[in-house]
C-alpha positions as a Markdown table, in Angstrom:
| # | Residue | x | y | z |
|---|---|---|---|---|
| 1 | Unk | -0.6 | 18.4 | 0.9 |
| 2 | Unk | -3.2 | 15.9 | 0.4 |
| 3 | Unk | -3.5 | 13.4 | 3.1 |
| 4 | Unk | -4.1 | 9.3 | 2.6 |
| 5 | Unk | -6.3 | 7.3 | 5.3 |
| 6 | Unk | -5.6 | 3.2 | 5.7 |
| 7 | Unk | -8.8 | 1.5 | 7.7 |
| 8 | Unk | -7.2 | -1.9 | 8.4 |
| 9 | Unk | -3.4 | -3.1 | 9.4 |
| 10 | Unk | -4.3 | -6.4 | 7.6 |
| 11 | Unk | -2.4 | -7.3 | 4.4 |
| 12 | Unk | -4.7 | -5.0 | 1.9 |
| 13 | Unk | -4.0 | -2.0 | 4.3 |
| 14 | Unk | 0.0 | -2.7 | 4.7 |
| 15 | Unk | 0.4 | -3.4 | 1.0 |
| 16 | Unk | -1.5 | -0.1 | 0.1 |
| 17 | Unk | 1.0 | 1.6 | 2.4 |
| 18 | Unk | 4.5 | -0.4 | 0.8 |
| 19 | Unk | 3.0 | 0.1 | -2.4 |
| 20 | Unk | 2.5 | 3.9 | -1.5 |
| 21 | Unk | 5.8 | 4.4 | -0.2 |
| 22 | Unk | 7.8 | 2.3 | -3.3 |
| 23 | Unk | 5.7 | 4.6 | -6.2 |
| 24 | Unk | 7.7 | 7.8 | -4.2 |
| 25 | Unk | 4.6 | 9.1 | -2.6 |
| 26 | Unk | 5.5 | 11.0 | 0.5 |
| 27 | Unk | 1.8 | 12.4 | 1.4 |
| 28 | Unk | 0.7 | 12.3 | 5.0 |
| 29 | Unk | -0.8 | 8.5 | 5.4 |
| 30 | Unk | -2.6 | 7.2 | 8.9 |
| 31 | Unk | -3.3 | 3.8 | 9.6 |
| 32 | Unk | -6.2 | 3.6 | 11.9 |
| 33 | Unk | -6.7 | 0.3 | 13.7 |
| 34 | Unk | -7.3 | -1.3 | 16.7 |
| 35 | Unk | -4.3 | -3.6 | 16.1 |
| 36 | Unk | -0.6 | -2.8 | 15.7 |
| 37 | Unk | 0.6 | -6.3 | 14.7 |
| 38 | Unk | 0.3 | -8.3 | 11.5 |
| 39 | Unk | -1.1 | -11.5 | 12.1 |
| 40 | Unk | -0.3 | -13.9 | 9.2 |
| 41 | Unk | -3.5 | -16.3 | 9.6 |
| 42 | Unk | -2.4 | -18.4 | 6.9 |
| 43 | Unk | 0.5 | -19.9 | 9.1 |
| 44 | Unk | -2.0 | -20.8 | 11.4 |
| 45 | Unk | -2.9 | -24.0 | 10.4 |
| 46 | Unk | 0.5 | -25.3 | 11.7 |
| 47 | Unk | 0.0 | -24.0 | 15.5 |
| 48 | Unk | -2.2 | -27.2 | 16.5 |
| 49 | Unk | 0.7 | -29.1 | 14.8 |
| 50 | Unk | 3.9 | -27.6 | 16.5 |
| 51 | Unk | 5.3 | -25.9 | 13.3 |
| 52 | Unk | 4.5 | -22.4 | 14.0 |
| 53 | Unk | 3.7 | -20.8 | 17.2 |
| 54 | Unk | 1.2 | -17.6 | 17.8 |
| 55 | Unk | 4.1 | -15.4 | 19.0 |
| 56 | Unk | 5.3 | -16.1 | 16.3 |
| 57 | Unk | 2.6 | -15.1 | 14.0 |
| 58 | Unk | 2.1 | -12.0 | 15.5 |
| 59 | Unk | 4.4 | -9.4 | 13.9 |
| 60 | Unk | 4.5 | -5.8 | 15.8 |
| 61 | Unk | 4.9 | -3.0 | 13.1 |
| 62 | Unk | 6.0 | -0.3 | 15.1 |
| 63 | Unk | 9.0 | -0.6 | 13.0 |
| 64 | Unk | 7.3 | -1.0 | 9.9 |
| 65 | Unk | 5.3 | 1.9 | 10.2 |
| 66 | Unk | 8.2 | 4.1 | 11.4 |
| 67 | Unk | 10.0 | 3.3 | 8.6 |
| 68 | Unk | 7.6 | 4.2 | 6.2 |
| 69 | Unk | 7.3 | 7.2 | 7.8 |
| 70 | Unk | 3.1 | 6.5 | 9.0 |
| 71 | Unk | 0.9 | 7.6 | 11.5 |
| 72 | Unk | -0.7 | 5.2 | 13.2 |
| 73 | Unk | -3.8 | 5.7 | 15.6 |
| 74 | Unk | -4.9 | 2.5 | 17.7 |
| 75 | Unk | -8.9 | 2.8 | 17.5 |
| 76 | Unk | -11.8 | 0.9 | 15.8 |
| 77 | Unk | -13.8 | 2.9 | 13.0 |
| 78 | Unk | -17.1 | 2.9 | 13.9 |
| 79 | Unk | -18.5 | 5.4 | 11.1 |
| 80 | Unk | -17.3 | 7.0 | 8.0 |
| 81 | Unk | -19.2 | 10.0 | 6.1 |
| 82 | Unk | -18.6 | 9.5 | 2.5 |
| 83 | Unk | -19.4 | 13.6 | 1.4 |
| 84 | Unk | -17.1 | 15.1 | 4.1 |
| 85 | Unk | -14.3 | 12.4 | 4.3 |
| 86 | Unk | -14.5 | 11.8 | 7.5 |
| 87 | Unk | -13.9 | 8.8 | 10.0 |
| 88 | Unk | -15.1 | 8.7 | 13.4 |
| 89 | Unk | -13.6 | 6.5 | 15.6 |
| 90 | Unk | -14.5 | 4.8 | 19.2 |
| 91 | Unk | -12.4 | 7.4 | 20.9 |
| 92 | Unk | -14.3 | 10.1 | 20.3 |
| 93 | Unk | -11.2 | 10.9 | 17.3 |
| 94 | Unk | -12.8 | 12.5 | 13.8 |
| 95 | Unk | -10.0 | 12.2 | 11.2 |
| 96 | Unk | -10.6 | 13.7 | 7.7 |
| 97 | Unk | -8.6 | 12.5 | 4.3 |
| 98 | Unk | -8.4 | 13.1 | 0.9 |
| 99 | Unk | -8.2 | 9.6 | -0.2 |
| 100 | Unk | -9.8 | 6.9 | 2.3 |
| 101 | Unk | -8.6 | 3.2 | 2.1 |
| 102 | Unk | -11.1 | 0.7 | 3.6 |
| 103 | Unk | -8.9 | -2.3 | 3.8 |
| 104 | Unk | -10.8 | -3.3 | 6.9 |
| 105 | Unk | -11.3 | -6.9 | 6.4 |
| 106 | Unk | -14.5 | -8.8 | 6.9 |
| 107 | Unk | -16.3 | -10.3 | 9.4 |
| 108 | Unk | -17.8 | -13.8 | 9.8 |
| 109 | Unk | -21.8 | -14.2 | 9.9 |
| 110 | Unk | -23.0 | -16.0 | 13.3 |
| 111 | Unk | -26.7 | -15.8 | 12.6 |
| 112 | Unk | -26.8 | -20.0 | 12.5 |
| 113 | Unk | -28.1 | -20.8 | 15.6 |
| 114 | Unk | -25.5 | -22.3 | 18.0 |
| 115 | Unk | -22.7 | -21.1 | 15.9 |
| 116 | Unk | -20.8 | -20.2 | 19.2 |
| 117 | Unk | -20.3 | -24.2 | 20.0 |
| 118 | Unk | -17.8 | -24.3 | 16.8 |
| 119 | Unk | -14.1 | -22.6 | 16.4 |
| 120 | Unk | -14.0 | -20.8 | 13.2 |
| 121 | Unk | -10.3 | -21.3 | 12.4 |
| 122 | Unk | -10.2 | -17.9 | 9.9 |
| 123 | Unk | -11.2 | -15.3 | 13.1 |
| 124 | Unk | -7.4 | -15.7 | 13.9 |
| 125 | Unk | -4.3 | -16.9 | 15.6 |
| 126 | Unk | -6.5 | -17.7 | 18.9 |
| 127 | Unk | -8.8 | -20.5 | 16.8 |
| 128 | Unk | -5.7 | -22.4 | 15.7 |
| 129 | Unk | -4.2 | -22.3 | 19.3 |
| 130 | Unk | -8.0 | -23.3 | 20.5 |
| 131 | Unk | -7.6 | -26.2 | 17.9 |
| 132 | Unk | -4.0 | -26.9 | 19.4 |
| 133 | Unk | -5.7 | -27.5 | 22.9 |
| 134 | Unk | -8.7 | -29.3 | 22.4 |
| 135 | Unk | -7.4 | -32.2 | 20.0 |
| 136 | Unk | -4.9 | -33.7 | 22.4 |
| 137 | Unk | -7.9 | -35.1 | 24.4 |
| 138 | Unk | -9.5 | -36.4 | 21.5 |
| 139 | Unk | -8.7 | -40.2 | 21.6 |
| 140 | Unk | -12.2 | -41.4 | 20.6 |
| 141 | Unk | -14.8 | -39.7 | 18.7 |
| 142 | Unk | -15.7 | -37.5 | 15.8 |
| 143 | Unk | -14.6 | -34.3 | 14.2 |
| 144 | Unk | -16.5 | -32.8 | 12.0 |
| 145 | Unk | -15.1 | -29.5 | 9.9 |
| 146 | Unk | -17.1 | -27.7 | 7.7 |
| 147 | Unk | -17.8 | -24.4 | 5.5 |
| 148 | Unk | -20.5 | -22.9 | 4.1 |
| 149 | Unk | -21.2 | -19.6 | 2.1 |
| 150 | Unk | -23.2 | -15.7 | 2.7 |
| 151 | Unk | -26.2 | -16.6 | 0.8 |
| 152 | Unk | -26.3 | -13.1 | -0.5 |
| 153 | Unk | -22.8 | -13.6 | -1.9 |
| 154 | Unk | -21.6 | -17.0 | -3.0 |
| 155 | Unk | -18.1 | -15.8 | -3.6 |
| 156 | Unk | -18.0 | -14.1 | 0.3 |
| 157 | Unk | -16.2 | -17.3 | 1.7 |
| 158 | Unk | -12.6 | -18.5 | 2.4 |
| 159 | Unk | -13.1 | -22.2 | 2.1 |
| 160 | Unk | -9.7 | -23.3 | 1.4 |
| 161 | Unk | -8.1 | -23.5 | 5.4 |
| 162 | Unk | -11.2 | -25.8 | 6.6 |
| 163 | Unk | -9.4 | -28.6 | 3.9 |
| 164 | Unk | -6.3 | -27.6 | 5.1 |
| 165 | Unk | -7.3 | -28.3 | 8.4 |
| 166 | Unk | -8.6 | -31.6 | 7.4 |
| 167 | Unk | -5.8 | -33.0 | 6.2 |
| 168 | Unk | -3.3 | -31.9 | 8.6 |
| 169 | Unk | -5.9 | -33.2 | 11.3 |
| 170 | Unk | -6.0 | -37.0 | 9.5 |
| 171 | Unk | -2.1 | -36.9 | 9.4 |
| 172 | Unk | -1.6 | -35.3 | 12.6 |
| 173 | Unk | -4.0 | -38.4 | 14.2 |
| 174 | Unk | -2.4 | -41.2 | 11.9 |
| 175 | Unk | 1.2 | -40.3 | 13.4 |
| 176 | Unk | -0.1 | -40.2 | 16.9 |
| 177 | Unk | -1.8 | -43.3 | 16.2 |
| 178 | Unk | -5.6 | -42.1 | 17.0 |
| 179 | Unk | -6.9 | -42.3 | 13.3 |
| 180 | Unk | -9.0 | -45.3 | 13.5 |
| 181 | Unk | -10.6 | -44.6 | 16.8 |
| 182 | Unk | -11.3 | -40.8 | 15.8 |
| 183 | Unk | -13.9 | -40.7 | 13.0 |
| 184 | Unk | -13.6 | -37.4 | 10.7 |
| 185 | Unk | -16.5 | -35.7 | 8.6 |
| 186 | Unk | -16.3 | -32.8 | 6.0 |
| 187 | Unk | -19.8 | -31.3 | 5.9 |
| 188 | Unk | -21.3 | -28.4 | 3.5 |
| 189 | Unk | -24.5 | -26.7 | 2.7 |
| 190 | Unk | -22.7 | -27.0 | -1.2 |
| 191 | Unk | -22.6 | -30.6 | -2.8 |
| 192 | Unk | -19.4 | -29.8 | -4.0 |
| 193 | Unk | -17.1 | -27.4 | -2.0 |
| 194 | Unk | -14.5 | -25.0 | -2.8 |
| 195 | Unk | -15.9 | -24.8 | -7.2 |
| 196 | Unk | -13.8 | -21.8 | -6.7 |
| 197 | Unk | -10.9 | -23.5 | -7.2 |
| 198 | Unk | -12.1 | -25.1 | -10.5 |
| 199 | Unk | -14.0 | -28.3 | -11.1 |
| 200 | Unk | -10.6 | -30.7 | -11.1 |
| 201 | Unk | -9.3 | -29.1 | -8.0 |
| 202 | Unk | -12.6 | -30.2 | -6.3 |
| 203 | Unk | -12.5 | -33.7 | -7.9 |
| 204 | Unk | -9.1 | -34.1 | -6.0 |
| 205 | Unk | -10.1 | -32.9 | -3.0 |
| 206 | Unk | -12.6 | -35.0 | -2.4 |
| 207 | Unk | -10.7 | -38.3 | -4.2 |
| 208 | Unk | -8.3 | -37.1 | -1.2 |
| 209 | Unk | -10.9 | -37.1 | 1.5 |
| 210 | Unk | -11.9 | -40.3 | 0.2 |
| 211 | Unk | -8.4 | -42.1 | 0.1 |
| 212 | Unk | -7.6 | -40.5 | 3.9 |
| 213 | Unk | -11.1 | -41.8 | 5.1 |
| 214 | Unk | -12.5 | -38.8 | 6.1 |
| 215 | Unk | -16.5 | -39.2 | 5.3 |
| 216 | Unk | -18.9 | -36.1 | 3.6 |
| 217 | Unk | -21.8 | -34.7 | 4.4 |
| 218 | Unk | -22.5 | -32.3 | 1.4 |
| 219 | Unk | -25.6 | -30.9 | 0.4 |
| 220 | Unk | -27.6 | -30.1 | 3.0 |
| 221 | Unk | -28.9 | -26.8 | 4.5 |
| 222 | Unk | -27.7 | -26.4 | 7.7 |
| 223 | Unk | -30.0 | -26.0 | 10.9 |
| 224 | Unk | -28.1 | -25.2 | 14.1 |
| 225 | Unk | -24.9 | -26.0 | 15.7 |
| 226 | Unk | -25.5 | -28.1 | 19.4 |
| 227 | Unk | -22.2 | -28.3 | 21.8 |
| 228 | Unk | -22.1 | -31.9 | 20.8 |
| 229 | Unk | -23.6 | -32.0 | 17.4 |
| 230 | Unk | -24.1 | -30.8 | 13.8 |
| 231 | Unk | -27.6 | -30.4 | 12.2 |
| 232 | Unk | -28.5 | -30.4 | 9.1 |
| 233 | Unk | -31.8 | -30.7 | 7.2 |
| 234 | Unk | -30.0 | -34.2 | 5.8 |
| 235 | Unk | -29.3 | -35.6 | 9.1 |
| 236 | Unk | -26.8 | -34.6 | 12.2 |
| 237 | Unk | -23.3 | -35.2 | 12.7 |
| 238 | Unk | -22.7 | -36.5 | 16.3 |
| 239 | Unk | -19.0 | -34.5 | 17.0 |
| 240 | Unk | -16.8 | -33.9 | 20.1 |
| 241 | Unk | -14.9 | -30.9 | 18.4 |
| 242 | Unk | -16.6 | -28.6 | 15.2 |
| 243 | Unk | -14.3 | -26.6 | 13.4 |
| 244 | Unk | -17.2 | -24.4 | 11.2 |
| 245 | Unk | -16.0 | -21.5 | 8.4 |
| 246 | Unk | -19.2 | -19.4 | 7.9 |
| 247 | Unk | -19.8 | -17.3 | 5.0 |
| 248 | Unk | -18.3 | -13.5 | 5.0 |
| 249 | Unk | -19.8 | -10.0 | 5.2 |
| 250 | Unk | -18.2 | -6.5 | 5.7 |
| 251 | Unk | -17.2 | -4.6 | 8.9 |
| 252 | Unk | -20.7 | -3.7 | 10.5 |
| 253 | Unk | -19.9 | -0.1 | 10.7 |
| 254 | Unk | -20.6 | 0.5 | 6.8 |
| 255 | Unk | -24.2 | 0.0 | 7.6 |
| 256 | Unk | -24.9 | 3.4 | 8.5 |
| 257 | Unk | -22.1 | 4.9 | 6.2 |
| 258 | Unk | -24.3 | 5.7 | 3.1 |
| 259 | Unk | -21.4 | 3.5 | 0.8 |
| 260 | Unk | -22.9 | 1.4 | -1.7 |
| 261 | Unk | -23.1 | -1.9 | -0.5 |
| 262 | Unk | -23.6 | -5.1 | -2.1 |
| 263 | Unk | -25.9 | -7.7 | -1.5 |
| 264 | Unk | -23.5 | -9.5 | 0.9 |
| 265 | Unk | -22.6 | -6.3 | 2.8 |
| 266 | Unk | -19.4 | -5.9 | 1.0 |
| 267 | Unk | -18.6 | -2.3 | -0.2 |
| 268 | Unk | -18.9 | -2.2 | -4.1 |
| 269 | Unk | -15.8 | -1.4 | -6.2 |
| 270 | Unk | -14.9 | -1.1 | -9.8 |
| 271 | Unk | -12.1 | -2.5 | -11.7 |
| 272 | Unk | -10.0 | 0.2 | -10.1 |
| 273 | Unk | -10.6 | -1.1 | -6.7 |
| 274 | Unk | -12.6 | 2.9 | -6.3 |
| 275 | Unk | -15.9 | 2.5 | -4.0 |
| 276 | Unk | -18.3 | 3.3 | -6.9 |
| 277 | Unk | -19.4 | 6.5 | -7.6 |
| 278 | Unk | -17.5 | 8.5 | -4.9 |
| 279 | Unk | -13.9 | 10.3 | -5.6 |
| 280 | Unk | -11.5 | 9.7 | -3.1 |
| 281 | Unk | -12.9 | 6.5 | -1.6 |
| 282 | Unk | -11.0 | 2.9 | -2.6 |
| 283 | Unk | -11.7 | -0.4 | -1.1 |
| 284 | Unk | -8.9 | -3.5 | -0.8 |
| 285 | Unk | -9.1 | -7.0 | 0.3 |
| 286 | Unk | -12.3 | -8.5 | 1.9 |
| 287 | Unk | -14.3 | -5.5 | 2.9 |
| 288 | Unk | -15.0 | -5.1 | -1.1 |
| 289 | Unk | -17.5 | -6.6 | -3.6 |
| 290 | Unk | -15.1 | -6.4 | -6.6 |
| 291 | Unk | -16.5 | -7.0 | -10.8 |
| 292 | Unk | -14.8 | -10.6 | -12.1 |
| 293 | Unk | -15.2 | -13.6 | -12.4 |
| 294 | Unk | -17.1 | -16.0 | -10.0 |
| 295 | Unk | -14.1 | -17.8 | -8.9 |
| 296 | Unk | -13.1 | -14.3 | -7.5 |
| 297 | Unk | -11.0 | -15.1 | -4.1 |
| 298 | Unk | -11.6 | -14.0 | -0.7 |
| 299 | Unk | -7.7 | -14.5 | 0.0 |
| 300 | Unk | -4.5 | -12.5 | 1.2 |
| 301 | Unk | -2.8 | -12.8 | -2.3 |
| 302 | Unk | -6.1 | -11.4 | -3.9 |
| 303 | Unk | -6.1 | -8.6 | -1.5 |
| 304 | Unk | -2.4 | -7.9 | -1.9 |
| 305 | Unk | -3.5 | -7.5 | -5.6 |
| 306 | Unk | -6.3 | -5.1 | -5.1 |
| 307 | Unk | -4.0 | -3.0 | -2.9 |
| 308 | Unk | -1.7 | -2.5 | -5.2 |
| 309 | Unk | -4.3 | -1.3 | -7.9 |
| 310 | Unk | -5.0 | 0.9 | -4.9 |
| 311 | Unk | -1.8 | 2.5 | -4.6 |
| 312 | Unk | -1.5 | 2.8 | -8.4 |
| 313 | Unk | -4.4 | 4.7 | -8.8 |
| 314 | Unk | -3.8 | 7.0 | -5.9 |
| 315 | Unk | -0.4 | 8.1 | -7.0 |
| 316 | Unk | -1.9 | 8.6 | -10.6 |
| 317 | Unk | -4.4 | 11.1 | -9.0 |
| 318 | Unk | -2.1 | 12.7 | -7.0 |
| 319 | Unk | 0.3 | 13.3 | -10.6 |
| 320 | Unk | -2.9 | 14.7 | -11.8 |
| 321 | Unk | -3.4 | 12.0 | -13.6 |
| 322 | Unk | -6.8 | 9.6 | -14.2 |
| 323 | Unk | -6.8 | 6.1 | -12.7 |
| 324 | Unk | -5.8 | 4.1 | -14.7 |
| 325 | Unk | -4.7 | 0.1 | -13.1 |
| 326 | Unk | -7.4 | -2.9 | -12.7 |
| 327 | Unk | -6.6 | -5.0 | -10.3 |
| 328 | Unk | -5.8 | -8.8 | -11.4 |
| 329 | Unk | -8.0 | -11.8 | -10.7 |
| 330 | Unk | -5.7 | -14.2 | -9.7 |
| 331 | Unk | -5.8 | -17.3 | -7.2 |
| 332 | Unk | -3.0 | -18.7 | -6.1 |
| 333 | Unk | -3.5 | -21.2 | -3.4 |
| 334 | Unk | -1.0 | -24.5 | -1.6 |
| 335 | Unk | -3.2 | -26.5 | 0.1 |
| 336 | Unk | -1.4 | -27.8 | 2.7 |
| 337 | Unk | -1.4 | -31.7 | 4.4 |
| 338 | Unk | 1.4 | -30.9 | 7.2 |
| 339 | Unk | 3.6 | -32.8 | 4.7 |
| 340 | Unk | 2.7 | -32.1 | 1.5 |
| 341 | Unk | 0.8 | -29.7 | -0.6 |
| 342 | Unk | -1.7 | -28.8 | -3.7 |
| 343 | Unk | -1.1 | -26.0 | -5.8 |
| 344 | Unk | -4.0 | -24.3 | -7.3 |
| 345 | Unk | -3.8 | -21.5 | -10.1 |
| 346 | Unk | -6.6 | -19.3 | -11.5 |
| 347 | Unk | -5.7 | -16.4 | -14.0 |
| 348 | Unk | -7.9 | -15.5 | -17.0 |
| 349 | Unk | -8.7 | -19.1 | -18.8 |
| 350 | Unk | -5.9 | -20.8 | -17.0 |
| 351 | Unk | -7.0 | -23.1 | -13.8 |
| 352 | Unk | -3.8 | -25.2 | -12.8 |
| 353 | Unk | -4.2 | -27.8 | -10.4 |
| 354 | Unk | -1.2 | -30.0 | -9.3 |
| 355 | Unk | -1.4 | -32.9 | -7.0 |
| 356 | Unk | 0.0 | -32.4 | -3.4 |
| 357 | Unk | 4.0 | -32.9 | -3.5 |
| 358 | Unk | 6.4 | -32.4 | -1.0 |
| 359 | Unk | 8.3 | -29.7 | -2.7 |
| 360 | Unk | 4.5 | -27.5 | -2.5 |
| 361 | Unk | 4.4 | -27.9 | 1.1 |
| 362 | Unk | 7.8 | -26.6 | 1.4 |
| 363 | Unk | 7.4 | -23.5 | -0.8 |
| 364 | Unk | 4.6 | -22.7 | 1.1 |
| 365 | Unk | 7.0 | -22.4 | 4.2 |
| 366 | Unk | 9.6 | -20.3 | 2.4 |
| 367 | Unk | 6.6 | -18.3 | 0.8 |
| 368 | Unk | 5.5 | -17.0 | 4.5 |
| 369 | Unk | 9.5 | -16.5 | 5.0 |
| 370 | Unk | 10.2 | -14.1 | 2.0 |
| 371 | Unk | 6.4 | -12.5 | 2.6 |
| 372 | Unk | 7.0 | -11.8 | 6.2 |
| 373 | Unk | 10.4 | -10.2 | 5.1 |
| 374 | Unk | 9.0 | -6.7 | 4.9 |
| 375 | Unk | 7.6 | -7.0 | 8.7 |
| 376 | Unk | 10.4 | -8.2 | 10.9 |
């Protein structure tokens, strides 16, 4: 019986396998990963707040994958031969497939000097809770968040949790009464952040940034990253905390794996989510370079997307059958303010952008309740 390899226990990977499991596949499937738990990042943004907590976050899947009946084998890939279909693991392990999944995420790009003396919120639940401890001694001073981009890639970036973060931030100082006495700054290499969203999405972000009081720096090429300090080839940014969202790039074992790799380091795919020109190989979720538009999201609900084209396609070829489902280019995206939130909607020629209500901010909440459904 043909066997089915999952790299990644991220959303991509653990949509692959529902999707797998719902389309009455029953073949063999191994999830290989260092981590056993689902982490739903997205919730993050509440930890420094109070409204979530990391244990909370952190969903074991011992019951998820015994349910669906998986294999899973705790390790980190560290190479993969394309012709034999074959992983190699740190173990020592060699597993072989017939259909490989690289739903392996991405990984952040720390070649800006001093990019250690900032927490990049996106590497996980421990950012938000290293957010969560710093801010409380924070009465005076400066924060300065920021995002910039791979410039190999444009679209390699998940900019959409460092506004997030700003917000909350303003309205978590303005009810603890710190807001005048802590001065915030949004900085960016771009002069107009998050375009993926649409051009009237960005026009109300920074309208919002304006009305909250939280000054820009947009623009400028960044130079380093000093414990106390931002630089940029337009000036510096004196800061006592840096939250800092580099660009993205894929898992540093595909180096040395012969795939075909895009200019960003992202594995490139077809509309079929299939790594181009090899049978048997797929890609889902951030370790791809995917054909679309340029508004193309790095972003759980994208990835969810791709996985399911995934597990489409893979069930057609085990039916005999040619692949046949693209994945969808969609973004769907609440921004969040602690209180409120901003819905943004990308589908085709549609681009939605609603201002932030209250009602957003709560479907947000039930969103991660029904989502997280599946896990518990």
């Amino acid at each position: 019986m043909p066997e089915i390899a999952i790299i990644g226990s991220g959303f991509a990977a653990l949509t692959t396998v529902r999707e797998l499991r719902r389309r009455g596949i029953d073949a063999p499937v191994t999830v290989i990963s260092p981590r056993d738990e689902l982490h739903y990042v997205p919730s993050s943004i509440w930890i420094p707040a109070g409204l979530r907590s990391a244990d909370g976050l952190r969903l074991p899947l011992t019951r998820f994958l015994a349910r669906h009946k998986v294999r899973f084998v705790k390790a980190s890939v560290t190479a993969l031969d394309a012709a034999r279909h074959e992983i190699t693991t740190d173990t020592g392990a060699v597993l072989r497939a017939d259909h490989i999944v690289i739903a392996a995420g991405a990984r952040f790009l720390k070649k800006l000097p001093g990019i250690e003396n900032a927490i990049i919120p996106c590497e996980g639940i421990a950012a938000a809770e290293a957010i969560a401890a710093r801010l409380p001694s924070i009465r005076k001073g400066t924060i300065a968040i920021g995002m910039a981009t791979n410039p190999n890639e444009p679209g390699a970036i998940r900019g959409g949790p460092m506004f997030e973060y700003a917000f909350i931030l303003d309205r978590m100082l303005r009810k603890d009464g710190r807001r005048d006495d802590v001065r915030m700054v949004f900085f960016s290499p771009s002069a107009r952040p998050g375009q993926r969203l649409g051009e009237r999405a960005v026009d109300r972000i920074l309208a919002e940034m304006a009305r909250r009081g939280i000054e820009t720096h947009l623009g400028h090429k960044m130079v380093r990253i000093d414990p106390d300090r931002v630089v940029t080839e337009g000036g510096e940014i004196a800061a006592d905390l840096i939250l800092f969202q580099p660009g993205m790039t894929g898992p540093a074992w595909l180096a040395d794996t012969g795939l075909p790799l895009s200019p960003g380091g992202m594995v490139r795919a077809d509309e079929f989510c299939r790594v181009e020109g090899l049978e048997g190989l797929w890609v889902a979720g951030d370790s791809g370079s995917y054909p679309g538009p340029d508004w193309l999201p790095k972003q759980a609900h994208q990835a969810d997307l791709q996985a399911k084209a995934v597990a489409a396609n893979i069930a057609a070829q085990l039916k005999g059958k040619a692949p046949a489902t693209r994945f969808t280019p969609e973004l769907v995206c609440i921004m969040d303010s602690l209180d409120r939130g901003m819905l943004v909607f990308r589908r085709g020629r549609i681009n939605l952008t609603l201002p932030a209500l209250r009602p957003l901010h709560w479907l947000k909440r039930a969103f991660e309740h029904h989502y997280l459904r599946a896990y518990r």
